[in-house]
XYZ file of C-alpha atoms in Angstrom:
397
model
C 55.421 80.272 118.623
C 58.685 81.032 120.355
C 59.075 84.823 120.267
C 62.123 86.855 121.319
C 61.528 90.514 122.172
C 64.414 92.993 122.103
C 64.139 96.409 123.759
C 66.212 98.870 125.736
C 64.429 98.288 129.051
C 61.916 95.905 130.561
C 59.864 95.819 133.739
C 60.389 96.859 136.467
C 62.547 99.430 134.658
C 60.317 101.732 132.611
C 61.558 104.598 130.464
C 58.293 105.383 128.709
C 55.325 104.046 126.815
C 57.318 101.437 124.878
C 58.067 99.517 128.066
C 54.430 99.673 129.197
C 53.301 98.392 125.797
C 55.926 95.645 125.712
C 55.005 94.389 129.180
C 51.348 94.216 128.166
C 52.250 92.501 124.889
C 54.375 89.745 126.424
C 51.651 88.895 128.931
C 48.991 88.962 126.219
C 50.906 86.574 123.982
C 51.661 84.258 126.886
C 47.924 84.083 127.584
C 47.478 82.935 123.967
C 49.886 80.065 124.594
C 53.083 81.436 123.091
C 56.558 81.100 124.605
C 58.156 84.518 125.049
C 61.538 85.795 126.189
C 62.863 89.352 126.461
C 66.380 90.648 125.836
C 66.932 94.074 127.391
C 69.804 96.280 128.519
C 70.889 96.704 132.127
C 73.624 98.368 134.153
C 74.947 94.946 135.154
C 78.034 93.202 133.783
C 77.546 90.416 131.277
C 74.255 88.609 130.789
C 71.862 88.104 133.704
C 68.588 86.187 133.719
C 65.518 87.402 135.567
C 61.824 86.495 135.641
C 59.030 89.063 135.604
C 55.418 87.856 135.738
C 56.508 84.507 134.353
C 58.511 86.036 131.478
C 62.174 85.098 131.147
C 64.112 88.355 130.905
C 67.756 88.555 129.839
C 69.469 91.762 130.947
C 72.623 92.510 128.967
C 75.281 94.819 130.351
C 75.699 97.767 127.989
C 78.903 97.710 125.951
C 79.181 101.422 125.430
C 80.545 104.322 127.464
C 77.700 104.426 129.969
C 74.263 103.045 130.808
C 71.897 105.504 129.067
C 69.106 105.193 131.629
C 71.156 106.054 134.707
C 70.778 109.086 136.954
C 74.084 110.721 136.041
C 74.198 113.284 133.235
C 77.069 112.478 130.852
C 79.229 115.211 129.372
C 78.507 116.430 125.824
C 81.687 114.703 124.632
C 80.638 111.408 126.229
C 77.168 111.659 124.686
C 78.640 112.258 121.241
C 80.977 109.284 121.588
C 78.111 107.117 122.866
C 75.931 107.946 119.863
C 78.811 107.354 117.450
C 79.169 103.798 118.730
C 75.396 103.358 118.856
C 75.211 104.102 115.142
C 76.317 100.490 114.700
C 77.506 98.682 117.818
C 78.924 95.234 116.976
C 79.873 94.718 120.630
C 76.223 93.980 121.467
C 75.800 91.263 118.841
C 77.240 88.456 120.976
C 74.384 88.910 123.435
C 71.844 88.481 120.649
C 73.532 85.348 119.310
C 73.831 83.824 122.792
C 70.155 84.334 123.597
C 69.032 83.137 120.161
C 71.091 79.980 120.672
C 69.481 79.426 124.088
C 65.870 80.283 123.214
C 65.761 79.232 119.539
C 63.056 81.775 118.669
C 60.933 81.335 115.563
C 60.500 85.099 115.261
C 61.997 88.216 116.853
C 60.225 91.445 117.757
C 62.531 94.464 117.949
C 61.248 97.559 119.736
C 63.449 100.472 120.873
C 66.970 99.651 119.703
C 68.855 102.458 121.481
C 71.819 100.734 123.094
C 71.528 97.749 120.774
C 71.772 99.675 117.503
C 70.696 98.186 114.192
C 73.561 95.705 114.513
C 70.919 93.604 116.296
C 69.162 93.210 112.936
C 72.321 91.777 111.384
C 72.839 89.374 114.290
C 69.261 88.110 114.023
C 69.491 87.747 110.239
C 72.775 85.841 110.550
C 70.971 83.441 112.894
C 68.091 83.025 110.447
C 65.479 84.621 112.727
C 62.746 86.683 111.002
C 62.500 90.265 112.300
C 59.419 92.307 113.145
C 60.418 95.925 113.857
C 58.021 97.957 116.002
C 58.210 101.749 115.679
C 57.615 103.550 118.975
C 59.648 106.692 118.266
C 62.033 108.274 115.762
C 65.237 106.518 116.877
C 65.900 105.210 113.365
C 65.995 108.814 112.105
C 67.494 110.665 115.074
C 69.927 109.644 117.845
C 67.767 111.432 120.443
C 64.673 109.602 119.120
C 62.633 112.830 118.987
C 63.715 114.921 115.950
C 63.259 117.978 118.150
C 65.667 120.930 118.101
C 64.791 122.236 121.554
C 62.012 124.512 120.346
C 60.138 122.795 117.526
C 60.128 119.562 115.490
C 62.901 119.243 112.940
C 61.464 119.548 109.441
C 64.151 117.226 108.081
C 67.171 115.302 109.286
C 70.085 117.541 110.218
C 73.622 116.702 109.095
C 74.369 114.991 112.423
C 71.302 112.757 112.145
C 71.981 111.918 108.500
C 75.556 110.965 109.351
C 74.700 108.835 112.381
C 71.851 107.135 110.504
C 73.672 106.595 107.216
C 73.398 102.763 107.105
C 69.982 102.418 108.684
C 67.595 102.714 105.724
C 69.537 100.143 103.715
C 69.764 97.713 106.603
C 66.026 98.028 107.267
C 65.335 95.999 104.120
C 66.174 92.768 105.965
C 63.167 93.315 108.260
C 60.269 90.957 107.479
C 57.519 93.155 108.934
C 57.330 96.701 110.275
C 54.590 97.870 112.619
C 53.958 101.478 113.596
C 52.113 102.215 116.817
C 50.558 105.103 114.874
C 49.990 105.868 111.202
C 52.137 108.968 111.677
C 55.305 107.104 112.673
C 54.990 104.405 110.018
C 54.401 106.909 107.221
C 57.303 109.062 108.400
C 59.818 106.207 108.267
C 58.525 105.067 104.890
C 58.867 108.624 103.548
C 62.598 108.501 104.381
C 63.071 105.353 102.313
C 63.026 102.816 105.133
C 61.617 99.280 104.768
C 61.330 99.446 100.976
C 61.690 95.667 100.652
C 59.669 94.831 103.761
C 56.551 92.929 102.637
C 54.390 93.562 105.714
C 53.761 97.170 106.758
C 51.050 97.681 109.319
C 49.695 99.985 112.023
C 48.675 98.503 115.369
C 47.642 101.167 117.839
C 48.776 100.690 121.419
C 46.169 99.343 123.790
C 45.886 101.128 127.108
C 43.241 101.035 129.815
C 42.896 101.992 133.447
C 41.251 99.749 136.002
C 37.765 100.825 137.030
C 37.632 103.121 134.019
C 33.931 103.788 134.385
C 34.026 104.915 138.013
C 34.168 108.643 138.699
C 33.919 109.484 142.358
C 34.397 113.254 142.108
C 31.747 115.707 141.016
C 33.344 117.628 138.182
C 33.129 121.153 136.792
C 30.992 122.751 139.476
C 30.129 126.354 138.600
C 33.169 128.163 137.247
C 35.685 125.765 138.762
C 37.990 124.235 136.191
C 40.822 121.863 137.033
C 43.272 121.337 134.191
C 45.889 118.627 134.466
C 49.195 117.539 132.946
C 50.740 114.149 133.684
C 54.051 112.882 132.361
C 57.742 113.668 132.196
C 58.626 117.297 132.817
C 60.735 117.978 129.733
C 60.831 120.805 127.157
C 59.602 118.649 124.266
C 56.496 117.742 126.266
C 55.337 121.373 126.066
C 55.166 121.855 129.829
C 56.525 125.431 129.642
C 53.991 126.377 126.983
C 51.216 125.031 129.213
C 52.486 126.896 132.271
C 52.864 130.114 130.251
C 49.380 129.789 128.761
C 47.783 129.025 132.104
C 49.592 131.931 133.775
C 48.208 134.299 131.137
C 44.636 133.183 131.805
C 43.035 135.172 134.621
C 39.756 133.270 134.861
C 38.574 132.810 138.442
C 38.301 129.254 139.709
C 40.906 127.791 137.377
C 43.557 125.413 138.742
C 46.365 123.452 137.133
C 47.761 120.211 138.530
C 51.152 119.155 137.149
C 51.874 115.500 137.902
C 55.232 114.022 137.020
C 58.929 114.546 137.485
C 61.887 115.607 135.371
C 65.588 116.241 135.709
C 66.066 117.803 139.128
C 67.527 121.094 137.868
C 64.835 121.589 135.243
C 62.033 120.670 137.628
C 63.341 123.094 140.261
C 63.546 125.862 137.650
C 59.907 125.317 136.638
C 58.703 125.445 140.229
C 60.603 128.674 140.828
C 59.562 130.390 137.609
C 55.883 129.437 137.800
C 55.180 130.003 141.468
C 51.414 130.480 141.522
C 48.799 129.557 144.115
C 46.652 128.078 141.338
C 49.428 125.808 140.018
C 50.232 122.636 141.961
C 53.310 120.526 141.247
C 52.174 117.146 142.531
C 55.240 115.050 141.708
C 54.583 111.425 140.872
C 50.894 110.544 140.823
C 49.163 107.342 139.797
C 46.965 107.843 136.730
C 43.834 106.763 138.608
C 44.384 109.331 141.367
C 45.311 112.036 138.865
C 42.284 111.673 136.603
C 39.897 111.676 139.550
C 41.133 115.168 140.442
C 40.874 116.920 137.082
C 38.234 118.084 134.608
C 40.424 118.507 131.523
C 43.670 116.771 130.554
C 46.201 118.772 128.534
C 48.732 117.024 126.273
C 50.708 119.981 124.828
C 53.511 118.073 123.085
C 55.899 120.224 121.059
C 57.658 117.254 119.507
C 55.851 114.808 117.239
C 54.725 112.487 120.018
C 54.178 109.112 118.397
C 51.168 107.870 120.367
C 51.018 109.185 123.949
C 49.216 106.717 126.184
C 48.033 109.482 128.503
C 45.437 110.444 125.875
C 43.918 106.962 125.947
C 43.997 106.836 129.738
C 42.213 110.167 129.962
C 39.514 109.172 127.478
C 38.943 105.862 129.252
C 38.192 107.873 132.396
C 35.730 110.098 130.536
C 38.026 113.128 130.808
C 38.231 115.270 127.635
C 41.665 116.078 126.247
C 43.228 119.220 124.816
C 45.999 117.917 122.587
C 48.550 119.390 120.224
C 48.048 118.812 116.523
C 51.288 116.846 116.154
C 52.475 113.284 115.802
C 49.916 110.598 116.533
C 47.694 112.718 118.799
C 45.190 113.649 116.028
C 44.670 109.914 115.416
C 43.118 109.621 118.890
C 41.142 112.858 119.218
C 37.950 113.777 117.393
C 37.830 117.549 117.600
C 34.807 118.700 119.591
C 33.742 115.159 120.501
C 36.295 113.748 122.926
C 38.568 116.779 123.071
C 40.076 119.711 121.222
C 43.152 119.975 119.027
C 45.328 123.084 118.911
C 48.288 124.248 116.864
C 51.327 124.476 119.185
C 52.950 126.828 116.687
C 50.298 129.443 117.481
C 51.400 131.361 120.620
C 47.759 131.833 121.616
C 46.531 128.431 120.451
C 46.624 126.596 123.762
C 45.105 129.416 125.832
C 42.326 129.723 123.255
C 41.636 125.980 123.386
C 41.561 126.062 127.194
C 38.994 128.869 127.132
C 36.878 127.112 124.508
C 36.895 123.895 126.499
C 36.115 125.761 129.717
C 33.174 127.631 128.205
C 31.526 124.415 127.059
C 32.616 122.209 129.925
C 29.236 122.221 131.664
C 27.896 120.157 128.754
C 30.849 117.773 128.591
C 29.492 115.464 131.332
C 26.617 114.727 128.950
C 29.213 113.476 126.468
C 31.193 111.418 128.994
C 29.794 108.103 127.771
C 30.853 109.063 124.248
C 34.307 110.056 125.462
C 34.734 106.676 127.135
C 33.342 104.950 124.039
C 35.974 106.651 121.869
C 38.659 104.849 123.902
C 37.161 101.375 123.407
C 38.939 100.602 120.098
C 42.194 101.018 122.031
C 41.168 98.963 125.080
C 40.453 95.513 123.621
C 43.467 93.724 125.060
C 42.552 90.320 123.630
C 41.893 91.638 120.122
C 45.098 93.664 120.300
C 47.149 90.585 121.230
C 45.542 88.655 118.364
C 46.608 91.362 115.909
C 50.197 90.943 117.030
C 49.893 87.165 116.910
C 48.819 87.418 113.270
C 51.806 89.612 112.397
C 54.286 87.207 113.989
C 52.613 84.195 112.360
C 52.828 85.959 109.005
C 56.639 86.024 108.994
C 57.369 82.569 110.414
């Protein structure tokens, strides 16, 4: 099959898990003999062609006020204007038509459409190309893609979100298949009336592994020593402040916290100043392999409804138990008491309690390490995962 993928970014530019998944997916389908091309957004002018690992990548210059993945922080007025145009941006449709004309795809696979808007669906339909929409986040419900009000998940769409997403549910009916990377995200979109006429609705969990997943060079959990770890973007919705607060309230001897990752410079500097503690280390960027070799327990304290955080799978594949918030797709990966613990982020003492519970029983966790690794295996079959996607695409051609 000739398959066209559409997403906001593509390697080597990575904004999050969607780009990691897409890169893995294109390579997997190429290995099965399919012809793939990617249409992404760049900060260039016009349409440029690149090649990444043998994949033809079209990078389209954004036709909006600014490139959304740049380093500069736009003003509130600029952001509002950007999202107004991104509600339905017809200026991006010419790119879609040009690439469809050049590649003649038999099927399209749309991922994160921020920057493209759902006008991409109309362009593909006008060209007679079947659409498979992949749900990585809540962009179709919320311009920020998170449905997070700064403190907690939004229980329903606010007036702003309803207004800026007014045409989306109706337009989603032209999609031939919809795939959620978690049951949570698929069910949420369906509950808002999306994809009512879409015949194929399916969940395909992301596949994620680390190289040398079974090798653990460091002796873990000696005596009372406990090394907790957080890896990812330092942002409020990730629950980093809740983790730092909870850890600071725990006075257990021998506990350490390693925070790996970066965030907006001002926010990151504020965290380092506010949580200055000899037992808290801000490590900056760290490769997952290096990070997981240093810790005993991984903490994923998401406040927003994280769709399917890959860090959970990476941790499990390394035999490291996870403390995860009971939100989004996280409960679909964790079996409470077997490969980790779930906690309610709405409980102010929930995380600290889970950390203590995990710490108290940690001496026995090494005995369960094989089981922890085993729990990650359904998410690490790259070939089987690619075949699932192949079947979806074949089903709409």
